CSV table of C-alpha atoms in Angstrom, one decimal:
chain,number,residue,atom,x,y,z
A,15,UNK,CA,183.8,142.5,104.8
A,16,UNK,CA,182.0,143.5,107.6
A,17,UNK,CA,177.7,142.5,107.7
A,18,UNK,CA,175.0,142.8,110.0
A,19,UNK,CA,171.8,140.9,110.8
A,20,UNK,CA,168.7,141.4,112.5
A,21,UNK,CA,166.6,138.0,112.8
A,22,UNK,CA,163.1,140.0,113.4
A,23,UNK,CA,161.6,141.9,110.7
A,24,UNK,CA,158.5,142.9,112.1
A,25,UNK,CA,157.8,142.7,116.0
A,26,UNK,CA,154.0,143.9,117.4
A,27,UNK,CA,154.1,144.3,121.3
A,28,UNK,CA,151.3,145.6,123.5
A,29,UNK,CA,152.3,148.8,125.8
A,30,UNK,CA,154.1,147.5,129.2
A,31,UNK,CA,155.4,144.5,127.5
A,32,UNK,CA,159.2,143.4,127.1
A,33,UNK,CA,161.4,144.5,124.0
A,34,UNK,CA,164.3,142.2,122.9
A,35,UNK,CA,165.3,142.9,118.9
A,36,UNK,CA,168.5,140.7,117.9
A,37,UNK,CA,171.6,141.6,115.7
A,38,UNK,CA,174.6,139.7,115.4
A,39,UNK,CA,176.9,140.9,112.8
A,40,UNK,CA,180.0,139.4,111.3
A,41,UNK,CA,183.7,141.0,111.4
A,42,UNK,CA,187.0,139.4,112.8
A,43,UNK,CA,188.3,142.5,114.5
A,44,UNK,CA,187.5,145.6,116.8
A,45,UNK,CA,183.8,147.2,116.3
A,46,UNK,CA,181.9,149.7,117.3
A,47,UNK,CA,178.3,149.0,117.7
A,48,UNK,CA,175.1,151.3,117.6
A,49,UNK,CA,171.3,150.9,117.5
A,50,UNK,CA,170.0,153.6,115.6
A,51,UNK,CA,165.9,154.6,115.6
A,52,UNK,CA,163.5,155.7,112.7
A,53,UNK,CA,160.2,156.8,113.7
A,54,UNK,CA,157.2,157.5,111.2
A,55,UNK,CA,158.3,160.5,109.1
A,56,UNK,CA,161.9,161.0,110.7
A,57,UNK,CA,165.4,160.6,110.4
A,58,UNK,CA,167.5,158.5,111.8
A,59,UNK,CA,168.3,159.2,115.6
A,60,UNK,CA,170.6,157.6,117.7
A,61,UNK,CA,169.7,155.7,120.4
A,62,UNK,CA,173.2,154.3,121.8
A,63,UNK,CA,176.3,153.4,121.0
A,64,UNK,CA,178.9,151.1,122.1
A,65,UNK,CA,182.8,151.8,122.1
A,66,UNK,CA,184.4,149.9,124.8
A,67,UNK,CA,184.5,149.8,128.3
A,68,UNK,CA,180.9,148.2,129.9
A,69,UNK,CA,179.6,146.0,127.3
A,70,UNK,CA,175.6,146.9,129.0
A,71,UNK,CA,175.1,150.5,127.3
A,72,UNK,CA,172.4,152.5,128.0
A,73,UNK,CA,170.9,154.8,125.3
A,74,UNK,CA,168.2,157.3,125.4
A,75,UNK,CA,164.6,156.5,126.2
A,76,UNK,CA,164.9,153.6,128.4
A,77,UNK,CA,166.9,151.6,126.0
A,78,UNK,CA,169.4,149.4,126.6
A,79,UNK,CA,171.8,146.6,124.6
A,80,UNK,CA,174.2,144.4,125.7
A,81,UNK,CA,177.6,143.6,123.7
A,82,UNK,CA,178.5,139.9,123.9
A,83,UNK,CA,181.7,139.8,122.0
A,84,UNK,CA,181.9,135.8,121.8
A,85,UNK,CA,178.4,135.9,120.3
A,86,UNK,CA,178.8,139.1,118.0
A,87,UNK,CA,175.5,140.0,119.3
A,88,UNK,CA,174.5,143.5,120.0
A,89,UNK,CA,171.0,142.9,121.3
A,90,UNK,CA,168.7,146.1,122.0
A,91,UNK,CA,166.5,146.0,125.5
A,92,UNK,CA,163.9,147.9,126.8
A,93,UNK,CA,161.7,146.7,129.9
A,94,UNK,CA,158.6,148.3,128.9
A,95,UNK,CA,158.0,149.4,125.7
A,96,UNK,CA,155.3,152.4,125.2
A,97,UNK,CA,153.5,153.4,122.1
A,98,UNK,CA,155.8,156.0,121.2
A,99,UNK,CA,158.5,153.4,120.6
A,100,UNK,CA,156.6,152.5,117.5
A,101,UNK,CA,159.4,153.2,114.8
A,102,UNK,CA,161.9,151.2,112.7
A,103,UNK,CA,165.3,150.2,114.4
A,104,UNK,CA,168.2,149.9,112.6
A,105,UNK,CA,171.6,147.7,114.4
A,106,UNK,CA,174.5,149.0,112.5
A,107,UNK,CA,178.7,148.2,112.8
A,108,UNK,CA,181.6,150.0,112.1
A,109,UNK,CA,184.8,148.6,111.8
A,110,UNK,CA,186.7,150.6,114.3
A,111,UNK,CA,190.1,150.6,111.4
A,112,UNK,CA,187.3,151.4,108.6
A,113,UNK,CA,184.9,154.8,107.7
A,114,UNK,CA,182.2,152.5,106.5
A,115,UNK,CA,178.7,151.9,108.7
A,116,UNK,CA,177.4,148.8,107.7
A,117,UNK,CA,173.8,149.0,108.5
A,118,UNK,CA,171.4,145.5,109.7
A,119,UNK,CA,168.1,145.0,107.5
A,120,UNK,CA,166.1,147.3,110.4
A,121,UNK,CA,163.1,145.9,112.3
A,122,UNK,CA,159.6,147.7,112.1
A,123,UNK,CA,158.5,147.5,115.8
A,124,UNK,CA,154.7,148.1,116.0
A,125,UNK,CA,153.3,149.4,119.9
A,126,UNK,CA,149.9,148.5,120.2
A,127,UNK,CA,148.2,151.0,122.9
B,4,UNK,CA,173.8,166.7,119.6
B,5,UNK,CA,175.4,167.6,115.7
B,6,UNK,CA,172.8,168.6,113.4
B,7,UNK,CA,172.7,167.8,109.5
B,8,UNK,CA,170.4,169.4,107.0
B,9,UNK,CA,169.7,168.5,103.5
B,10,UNK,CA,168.1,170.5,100.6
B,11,UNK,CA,165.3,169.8,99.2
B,12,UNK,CA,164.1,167.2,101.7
B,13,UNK,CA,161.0,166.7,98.3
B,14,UNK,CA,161.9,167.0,94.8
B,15,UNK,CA,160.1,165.7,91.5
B,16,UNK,CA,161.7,165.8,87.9
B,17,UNK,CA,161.4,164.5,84.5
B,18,UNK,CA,163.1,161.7,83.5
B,19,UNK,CA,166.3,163.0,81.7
B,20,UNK,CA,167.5,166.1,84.3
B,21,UNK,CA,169.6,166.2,86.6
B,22,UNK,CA,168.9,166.6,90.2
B,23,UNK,CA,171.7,167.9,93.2
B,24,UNK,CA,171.3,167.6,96.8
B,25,UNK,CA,172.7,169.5,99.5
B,26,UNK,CA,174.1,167.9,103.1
B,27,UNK,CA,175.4,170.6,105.6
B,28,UNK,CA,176.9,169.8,108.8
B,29,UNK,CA,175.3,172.6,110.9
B,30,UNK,CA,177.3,173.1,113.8
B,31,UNK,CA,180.6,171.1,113.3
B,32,UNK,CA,183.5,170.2,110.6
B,33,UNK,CA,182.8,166.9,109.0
B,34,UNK,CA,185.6,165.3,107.5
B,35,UNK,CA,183.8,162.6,105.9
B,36,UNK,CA,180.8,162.3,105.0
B,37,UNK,CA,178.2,159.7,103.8
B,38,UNK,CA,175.8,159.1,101.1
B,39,UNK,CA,173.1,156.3,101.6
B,40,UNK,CA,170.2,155.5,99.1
B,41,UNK,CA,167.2,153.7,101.1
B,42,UNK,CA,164.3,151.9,99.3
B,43,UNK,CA,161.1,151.4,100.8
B,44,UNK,CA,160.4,148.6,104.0
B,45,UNK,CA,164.7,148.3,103.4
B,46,UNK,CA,167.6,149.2,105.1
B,47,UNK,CA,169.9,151.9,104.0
B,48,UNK,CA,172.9,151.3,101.6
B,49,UNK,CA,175.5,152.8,101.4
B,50,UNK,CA,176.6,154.6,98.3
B,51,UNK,CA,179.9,156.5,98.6
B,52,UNK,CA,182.4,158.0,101.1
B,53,UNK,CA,183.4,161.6,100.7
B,54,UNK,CA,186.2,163.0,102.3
B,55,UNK,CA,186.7,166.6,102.4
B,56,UNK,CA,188.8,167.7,98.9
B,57,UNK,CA,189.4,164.6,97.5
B,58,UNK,CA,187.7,161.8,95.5
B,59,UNK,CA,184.8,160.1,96.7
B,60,UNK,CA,185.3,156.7,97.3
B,61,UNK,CA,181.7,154.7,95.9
B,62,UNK,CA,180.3,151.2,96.5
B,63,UNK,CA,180.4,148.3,94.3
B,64,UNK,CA,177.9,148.3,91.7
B,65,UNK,CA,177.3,152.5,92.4
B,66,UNK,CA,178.2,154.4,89.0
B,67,UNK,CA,179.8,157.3,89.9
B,68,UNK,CA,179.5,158.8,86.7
B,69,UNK,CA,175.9,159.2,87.4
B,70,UNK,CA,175.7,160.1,90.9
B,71,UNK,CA,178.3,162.8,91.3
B,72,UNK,CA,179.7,163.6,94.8
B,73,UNK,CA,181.3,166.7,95.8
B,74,UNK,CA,183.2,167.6,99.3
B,75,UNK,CA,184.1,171.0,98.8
B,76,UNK,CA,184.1,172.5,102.2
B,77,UNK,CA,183.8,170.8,105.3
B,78,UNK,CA,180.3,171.7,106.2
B,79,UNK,CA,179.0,170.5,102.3
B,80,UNK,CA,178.7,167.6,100.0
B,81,UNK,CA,176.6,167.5,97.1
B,82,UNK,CA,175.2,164.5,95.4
B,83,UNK,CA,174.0,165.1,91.9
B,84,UNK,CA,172.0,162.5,90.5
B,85,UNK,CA,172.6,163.5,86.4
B,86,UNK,CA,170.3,161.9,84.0
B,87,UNK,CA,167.8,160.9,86.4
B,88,UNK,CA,165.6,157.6,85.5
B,89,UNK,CA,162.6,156.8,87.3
B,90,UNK,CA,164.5,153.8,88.7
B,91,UNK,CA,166.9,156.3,90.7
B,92,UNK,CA,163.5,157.4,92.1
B,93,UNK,CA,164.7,156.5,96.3
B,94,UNK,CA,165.6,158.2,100.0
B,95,UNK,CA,168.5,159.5,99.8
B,96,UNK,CA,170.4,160.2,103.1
B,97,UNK,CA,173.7,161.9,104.4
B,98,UNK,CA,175.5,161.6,107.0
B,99,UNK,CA,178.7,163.4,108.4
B,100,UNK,CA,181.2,162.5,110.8
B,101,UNK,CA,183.7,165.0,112.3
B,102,UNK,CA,187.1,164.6,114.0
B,103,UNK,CA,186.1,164.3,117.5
B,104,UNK,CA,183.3,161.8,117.0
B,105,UNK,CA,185.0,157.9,116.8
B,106,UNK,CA,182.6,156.1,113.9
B,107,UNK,CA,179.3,158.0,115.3
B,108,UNK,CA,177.7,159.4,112.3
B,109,UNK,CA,174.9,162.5,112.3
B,110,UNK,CA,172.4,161.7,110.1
B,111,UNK,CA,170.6,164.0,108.1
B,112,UNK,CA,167.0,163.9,107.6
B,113,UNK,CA,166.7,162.7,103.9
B,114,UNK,CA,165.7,163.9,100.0
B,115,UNK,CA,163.2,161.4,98.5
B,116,UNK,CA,163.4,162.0,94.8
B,117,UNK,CA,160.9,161.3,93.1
B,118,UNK,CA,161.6,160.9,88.8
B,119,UNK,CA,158.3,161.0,86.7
């Protein structure tokens, strides 16, 4: 069976500063990968997805995550995070033979202006 | 990008009914579709797989006597949550996945059910 992790559970940044939320997950064979975002009051949005091919995705917003397959780490990125980015980010792996989307525990990111 | 709707996105009831929500796939087919239960401050869990005219396949530990799924059509499942307790009081949450999508699922934008 396929699981995810995300180590942080609650990250507060001020505006300008660096993002890095981790999420390794566990699964012996071919994945796909994707970072999905929850803001205040919303549902679930995308923000990229990984496939194949370059293992540095870039999503939406300024959001990136890099796939290191020996690590089975799918860490999200973004170089300067803004206020707006406060929401609730969810890692989550599908099992590229399988329907199911296993889903991380999420990680409340809190933007301090 | 694929839109999902659900119906009602708010609904309160008495302990004892029976409540259904809707998930429509707005502007594409979904094969399969997804129902996830989230509690508060958690992640989402998934409950059952539904696959257009056939049996949905649920979780461990989901009864599926109680939360009946139906994929009719290939724009609409229904989850009916019979006999509702106020423990079944959650976020409930589709999703859908069509042909042409590989594992990317279009989230809907959630029924939180509230059971007095």
């Amino acid at each position: 069976a396929q699981s995810v992790s995300q180590h942080n559970h609650h990250v507060i940044l001020s505006e300008a500063a660096s993002l890095e939320l981790g999420c390794n997950y566990s699964y012996g064979g071919t994945v796909n990968l994707f970072w999905y975002v929850q803001y205040p009051g919303q549902h679930l949005q995308l923000l990229l997805k990984y496939f194949s091919g370059d293992p540095l995705v870039k999503g939406i917003k300024g959001f990136e995550a890099e796939f290191i397959k020996s690590k089975f780490s799918f860490n999200l990125r973004k170089p300067s995070v803004q206020w707006s980015d406060t929401a609730e980010y969810f890692c989550a792996v599908n099992a590229r033979a399988g329907n199911m989307l296993t889903f991380g525990g999420g990680t409340r990111l809190m933007v301090k202006p | 990008g694929a839109v999902v709707s659900q119906h009602p996105s708010r609904v309160i009831c008495k302990s004892g009914t029976s409540v259904k929500i809707e998930c429509r796939s707005l502007d594409f087919q979904a094969t399969t579709m997804f129902w996830y239960r989230q509690f508060p401050k958690q992640s989402l869990m998934l409950m059952a797989t539904s696959n257009e005219g056939s049996k949905a396949t649920y979780e461990q530990g989901v009864e599926k006597d109680k939360f009946l799924i139906n994929h009719a059509s290939l724009t609409l499942s229904t989850l009916t949550v019979t006999s509702a307790h106020p423990e079944d009081s959650s976020f409930y949450i589709c999703s859908a996945r069509g042909d042409r999508g590989i594992g990317e699922q279009f989230f809907g934008p959630g029924t939180r059910l509230t059971v007095l």
